[in-house]
């Protein structure tokens, strides 16, 4: 008989970490714990949305923040159960988070020629995401590779924006974001492709590192996206990078503050 889609270990993907080694309830203990760490970091990224003012961006802020938080919650659920439903929720929440981000934050200057407005682009993103969601049910194990590939397009967009920007602090933040992302994707690939090696030396925890490292990358990515968006959509303001609690601290939360008058980039 077919196993229940909610059953433990019914997912197509099983990461390198041994299952139920440290708990009879949690399948992948360290992946789940660091999934909680991912969730904690994702709680910090929506703080950047507080600088955006007005009813026009209320839906943007809350939709993006909610999708980020759901991605963290579903990651914890998936690694705790390794269920088929958990796998789909984990991967599709990332897909829909990207869809929300693209719909609201993708610069108009990069729209395809046949797209005439943000509303048209919103519908294009929605239809593409729905089709991708349906295709995800065919081979869920392939989803993660596709989602990781989207990061290359985001890096390309960042490079295009940096060419227009003379603010050294922005370039430095982008460089930090890329470093965290490279470390994160290296950990993810290592866990998938070199699992036998890590199990042989009893250190199969690289996917748990991925959670922390990609969360750190997102912590820098979010204010960068808002920085560039303010330049396009709020030209009367000058976005300024800041760090909480202080730039001199070893661990900081980057954020964007809005100042008048003219933008720098």
PDB file of C-alpha atoms in Angstrom, residues 101-248:
ATOM      1  CA  UNK A 101       9.419  38.970  -3.934  1.00  0.00           C
ATOM      2  CA  UNK A 102       9.615  39.064  -7.742  1.00  0.00           C
ATOM      3  CA  UNK A 103       6.043  40.349  -8.087  1.00  0.00           C
ATOM      4  CA  UNK A 104       6.475  43.287  -5.741  1.00  0.00           C
ATOM      5  CA  UNK A 105      10.186  44.104  -5.871  1.00  0.00           C
ATOM      6  CA  UNK A 106      11.370  43.263  -9.399  1.00  0.00           C
ATOM      7  CA  UNK A 107      12.514  46.582 -10.954  1.00  0.00           C
ATOM      8  CA  UNK A 108      10.250  47.860 -13.727  1.00  0.00           C
ATOM      9  CA  UNK A 109      13.292  48.698 -15.848  1.00  0.00           C
ATOM     10  CA  UNK A 110      13.925  44.953 -16.268  1.00  0.00           C
ATOM     11  CA  UNK A 111      10.362  44.018 -17.257  1.00  0.00           C
ATOM     12  CA  UNK A 112      10.016  42.125 -20.566  1.00  0.00           C
ATOM     13  CA  UNK A 113       8.916  44.420 -23.397  1.00  0.00           C
ATOM     14  CA  UNK A 114       5.446  42.904 -23.587  1.00  0.00           C
ATOM     15  CA  UNK A 115       4.791  43.768 -19.908  1.00  0.00           C
ATOM     16  CA  UNK A 116       3.321  47.266 -19.641  1.00  0.00           C
ATOM     17  CA  UNK A 117       2.637  47.587 -15.909  1.00  0.00           C
ATOM     18  CA  UNK A 118       3.324  46.129 -12.472  1.00  0.00           C
ATOM     19  CA  UNK A 119      -0.159  44.592 -12.558  1.00  0.00           C
ATOM     20  CA  UNK A 120       0.639  42.702 -15.768  1.00  0.00           C
ATOM     21  CA  UNK A 121       3.916  41.483 -14.267  1.00  0.00           C
ATOM     22  CA  UNK A 122       2.051  40.389 -11.152  1.00  0.00           C
ATOM     23  CA  UNK A 123      -0.249  38.199 -13.247  1.00  0.00           C
ATOM     24  CA  UNK A 124       2.691  36.791 -15.215  1.00  0.00           C
ATOM     25  CA  UNK A 125       4.462  35.869 -11.967  1.00  0.00           C
ATOM     26  CA  UNK A 126       1.286  34.354 -10.534  1.00  0.00           C
ATOM     27  CA  UNK A 127       0.544  32.182 -13.566  1.00  0.00           C
ATOM     28  CA  UNK A 128       4.174  31.024 -13.766  1.00  0.00           C
ATOM     29  CA  UNK A 129       4.166  30.151 -10.069  1.00  0.00           C
ATOM     30  CA  UNK A 130       0.913  28.190 -10.290  1.00  0.00           C
ATOM     31  CA  UNK A 131       2.264  26.175 -13.239  1.00  0.00           C
ATOM     32  CA  UNK A 132       5.531  25.572 -11.382  1.00  0.00           C
ATOM     33  CA  UNK A 133       3.581  24.478  -8.309  1.00  0.00           C
ATOM     34  CA  UNK A 134       1.630  21.885 -10.287  1.00  0.00           C
ATOM     35  CA  UNK A 135       4.822  20.615 -11.931  1.00  0.00           C
ATOM     36  CA  UNK A 136       6.416  20.289  -8.492  1.00  0.00           C
ATOM     37  CA  UNK A 137       4.115  17.386  -7.680  1.00  0.00           C
ATOM     38  CA  UNK A 138       5.583  15.367 -10.569  1.00  0.00           C
ATOM     39  CA  UNK A 139       9.130  15.205  -9.212  1.00  0.00           C
ATOM     40  CA  UNK A 140       9.485  17.006  -5.855  1.00  0.00           C
ATOM     41  CA  UNK A 141      13.142  15.987  -5.453  1.00  0.00           C
ATOM     42  CA  UNK A 142      14.018  18.142  -8.488  1.00  0.00           C
ATOM     43  CA  UNK A 143      12.477  21.271  -6.973  1.00  0.00           C
ATOM     44  CA  UNK A 144      15.401  22.177  -4.745  1.00  0.00           C
ATOM     45  CA  UNK A 145      17.842  22.287  -7.654  1.00  0.00           C
ATOM     46  CA  UNK A 146      15.557  24.582  -9.637  1.00  0.00           C
ATOM     47  CA  UNK A 147      15.003  26.892  -6.658  1.00  0.00           C
ATOM     48  CA  UNK A 148      18.742  27.180  -6.054  1.00  0.00           C
ATOM     49  CA  UNK A 149      19.278  28.094  -9.700  1.00  0.00           C
ATOM     50  CA  UNK A 150      17.001  31.123  -9.282  1.00  0.00           C
ATOM     51  CA  UNK A 151      19.680  32.543  -6.999  1.00  0.00           C
ATOM     52  CA  UNK A 152      21.939  33.015 -10.032  1.00  0.00           C
ATOM     53  CA  UNK A 153      19.370  35.325 -11.602  1.00  0.00           C
ATOM     54  CA  UNK A 154      19.142  37.292  -8.357  1.00  0.00           C
ATOM     55  CA  UNK A 155      22.934  37.629  -8.284  1.00  0.00           C
ATOM     56  CA  UNK A 156      22.850  38.844 -11.882  1.00  0.00           C
ATOM     57  CA  UNK A 157      20.274  41.511 -11.014  1.00  0.00           C
ATOM     58  CA  UNK A 158      22.384  42.589  -8.052  1.00  0.00           C
ATOM     59  CA  UNK A 159      25.409  42.945 -10.336  1.00  0.00           C
ATOM     60  CA  UNK A 160      23.406  45.117 -12.756  1.00  0.00           C
ATOM     61  CA  UNK A 161      22.301  47.391  -9.921  1.00  0.00           C
ATOM     62  CA  UNK A 162      25.779  47.659  -8.421  1.00  0.00           C
ATOM     63  CA  UNK A 163      27.101  48.940 -11.763  1.00  0.00           C
ATOM     64  CA  UNK A 164      24.781  51.943 -11.317  1.00  0.00           C
ATOM     65  CA  UNK A 165      25.721  52.553  -7.698  1.00  0.00           C
ATOM     66  CA  UNK A 166      28.733  54.412  -6.281  1.00  0.00           C
ATOM     67  CA  UNK A 167      27.997  53.817  -2.604  1.00  0.00           C
ATOM     68  CA  UNK A 168      30.857  51.692  -1.246  1.00  0.00           C
ATOM     69  CA  UNK A 169      28.733  50.550   1.721  1.00  0.00           C
ATOM     70  CA  UNK A 170      26.221  49.022  -0.725  1.00  0.00           C
ATOM     71  CA  UNK A 171      28.987  47.223  -2.606  1.00  0.00           C
ATOM     72  CA  UNK A 172      30.406  45.930   0.667  1.00  0.00           C
ATOM     73  CA  UNK A 173      27.010  44.649   1.815  1.00  0.00           C
ATOM     74  CA  UNK A 174      26.490  42.914  -1.536  1.00  0.00           C
ATOM     75  CA  UNK A 175      29.910  41.269  -1.216  1.00  0.00           C
ATOM     76  CA  UNK A 176      29.065  40.002   2.278  1.00  0.00           C
ATOM     77  CA  UNK A 177      25.752  38.637   0.982  1.00  0.00           C
ATOM     78  CA  UNK A 178      27.524  36.765  -1.832  1.00  0.00           C
ATOM     79  CA  UNK A 179      30.110  35.292   0.554  1.00  0.00           C
ATOM     80  CA  UNK A 180      27.370  33.928   2.820  1.00  0.00           C
ATOM     81  CA  UNK A 181      25.508  32.556  -0.225  1.00  0.00           C
ATOM     82  CA  UNK A 182      28.620  30.819  -1.617  1.00  0.00           C
ATOM     83  CA  UNK A 183      29.243  29.196   1.760  1.00  0.00           C
ATOM     84  CA  UNK A 184      25.576  28.193   1.950  1.00  0.00           C
ATOM     85  CA  UNK A 185      25.317  26.635  -1.511  1.00  0.00           C
ATOM     86  CA  UNK A 186      28.655  24.870  -0.975  1.00  0.00           C
ATOM     87  CA  UNK A 187      27.262  23.285   2.185  1.00  0.00           C
ATOM     88  CA  UNK A 188      24.041  22.275   0.397  1.00  0.00           C
ATOM     89  CA  UNK A 189      25.915  20.663  -2.511  1.00  0.00           C
ATOM     90  CA  UNK A 190      28.360  18.948  -0.151  1.00  0.00           C
ATOM     91  CA  UNK A 191      25.514  17.379   1.775  1.00  0.00           C
ATOM     92  CA  UNK A 192      23.840  16.091  -1.403  1.00  0.00           C
ATOM     93  CA  UNK A 193      26.872  14.932  -3.381  1.00  0.00           C
ATOM     94  CA  UNK A 194      29.470  13.995  -0.752  1.00  0.00           C
ATOM     95  CA  UNK A 195      27.234  12.380   1.835  1.00  0.00           C
ATOM     96  CA  UNK A 196      29.226   9.138   1.867  1.00  0.00           C
ATOM     97  CA  UNK A 197      32.390  11.026   2.771  1.00  0.00           C
ATOM     98  CA  UNK A 198      30.765  12.966   5.622  1.00  0.00           C
ATOM     99  CA  UNK A 199      29.143   9.835   7.016  1.00  0.00           C
ATOM    100  CA  UNK A 200      32.478   8.045   6.873  1.00  0.00           C
ATOM    101  CA  UNK A 201      34.051  10.699   9.108  1.00  0.00           C
ATOM    102  CA  UNK A 202      30.877  10.950  11.212  1.00  0.00           C
ATOM    103  CA  UNK A 203      30.119  14.580  10.313  1.00  0.00           C
ATOM    104  CA  UNK A 204      26.922  14.565   8.180  1.00  0.00           C
ATOM    105  CA  UNK A 205      25.721  18.034   9.217  1.00  0.00           C
ATOM    106  CA  UNK A 206      26.330  20.266   6.210  1.00  0.00           C
ATOM    107  CA  UNK A 207      22.636  20.740   5.458  1.00  0.00           C
ATOM    108  CA  UNK A 208      22.163  22.169   8.934  1.00  0.00           C
ATOM    109  CA  UNK A 209      24.991  24.610   8.134  1.00  0.00           C
ATOM    110  CA  UNK A 210      23.072  25.527   4.979  1.00  0.00           C
ATOM    111  CA  UNK A 211      20.136  26.735   7.087  1.00  0.00           C
ATOM    112  CA  UNK A 212      22.243  29.152   9.099  1.00  0.00           C
ATOM    113  CA  UNK A 213      24.355  30.351   6.178  1.00  0.00           C
ATOM    114  CA  UNK A 214      21.444  31.003   3.801  1.00  0.00           C
ATOM    115  CA  UNK A 215      19.644  32.845   6.599  1.00  0.00           C
ATOM    116  CA  UNK A 216      22.696  35.081   6.992  1.00  0.00           C
ATOM    117  CA  UNK A 217      22.725  35.696   3.244  1.00  0.00           C
ATOM    118  CA  UNK A 218      19.028  36.643   3.319  1.00  0.00           C
ATOM    119  CA  UNK A 219      19.709  38.977   6.216  1.00  0.00           C
ATOM    120  CA  UNK A 220      21.878  41.039   3.857  1.00  0.00           C
ATOM    121  CA  UNK A 221      19.845  40.399   0.711  1.00  0.00           C
ATOM    122  CA  UNK A 222      16.636  41.882   2.082  1.00  0.00           C
ATOM    123  CA  UNK A 223      17.971  45.400   2.799  1.00  0.00           C
ATOM    124  CA  UNK A 224      19.776  45.397  -0.544  1.00  0.00           C
ATOM    125  CA  UNK A 225      16.518  44.701  -2.375  1.00  0.00           C
ATOM    126  CA  UNK A 226      14.779  47.471  -0.447  1.00  0.00           C
ATOM    127  CA  UNK A 227      17.683  49.854  -1.082  1.00  0.00           C
ATOM    128  CA  UNK A 228      17.397  49.408  -4.841  1.00  0.00           C
ATOM    129  CA  UNK A 229      13.593  49.526  -4.721  1.00  0.00           C
ATOM    130  CA  UNK A 230      13.600  52.858  -2.860  1.00  0.00           C
ATOM    131  CA  UNK A 231      15.858  54.309  -5.549  1.00  0.00           C
ATOM    132  CA  UNK A 232      13.277  53.363  -8.193  1.00  0.00           C
ATOM    133  CA  UNK A 233       9.964  53.795  -6.395  1.00  0.00           C
ATOM    134  CA  UNK A 234      10.654  56.529  -3.796  1.00  0.00           C
ATOM    135  CA  UNK A 235      13.014  58.979  -5.549  1.00  0.00           C
ATOM    136  CA  UNK A 236      12.328  61.774  -3.031  1.00  0.00           C
ATOM    137  CA  UNK A 237      14.117  59.710  -0.359  1.00  0.00           C
ATOM    138  CA  UNK A 238      17.735  58.731   0.025  1.00  0.00           C
ATOM    139  CA  UNK A 239      18.156  55.171   1.340  1.00  0.00           C
ATOM    140  CA  UNK A 240      20.957  54.737   3.859  1.00  0.00           C
ATOM    141  CA  UNK A 241      22.402  51.463   5.112  1.00  0.00           C
ATOM    142  CA  UNK A 242      22.573  50.965   8.859  1.00  0.00           C
ATOM    143  CA  UNK A 243      23.453  48.213  11.309  1.00  0.00           C
ATOM    144  CA  UNK A 244      21.707  47.327  14.551  1.00  0.00           C
ATOM    145  CA  UNK A 245      22.714  47.584  17.339  1.00  0.00           C
ATOM    146  CA  UNK A 246      25.984  49.090  16.051  1.00  0.00           C
ATOM    147  CA  UNK A 247      28.251  48.677  13.052  1.00  0.00           C
ATOM    148  CA  UNK A 248      31.155  47.942  15.407  1.00  0.00           C
TER     149      UNK A 248
END
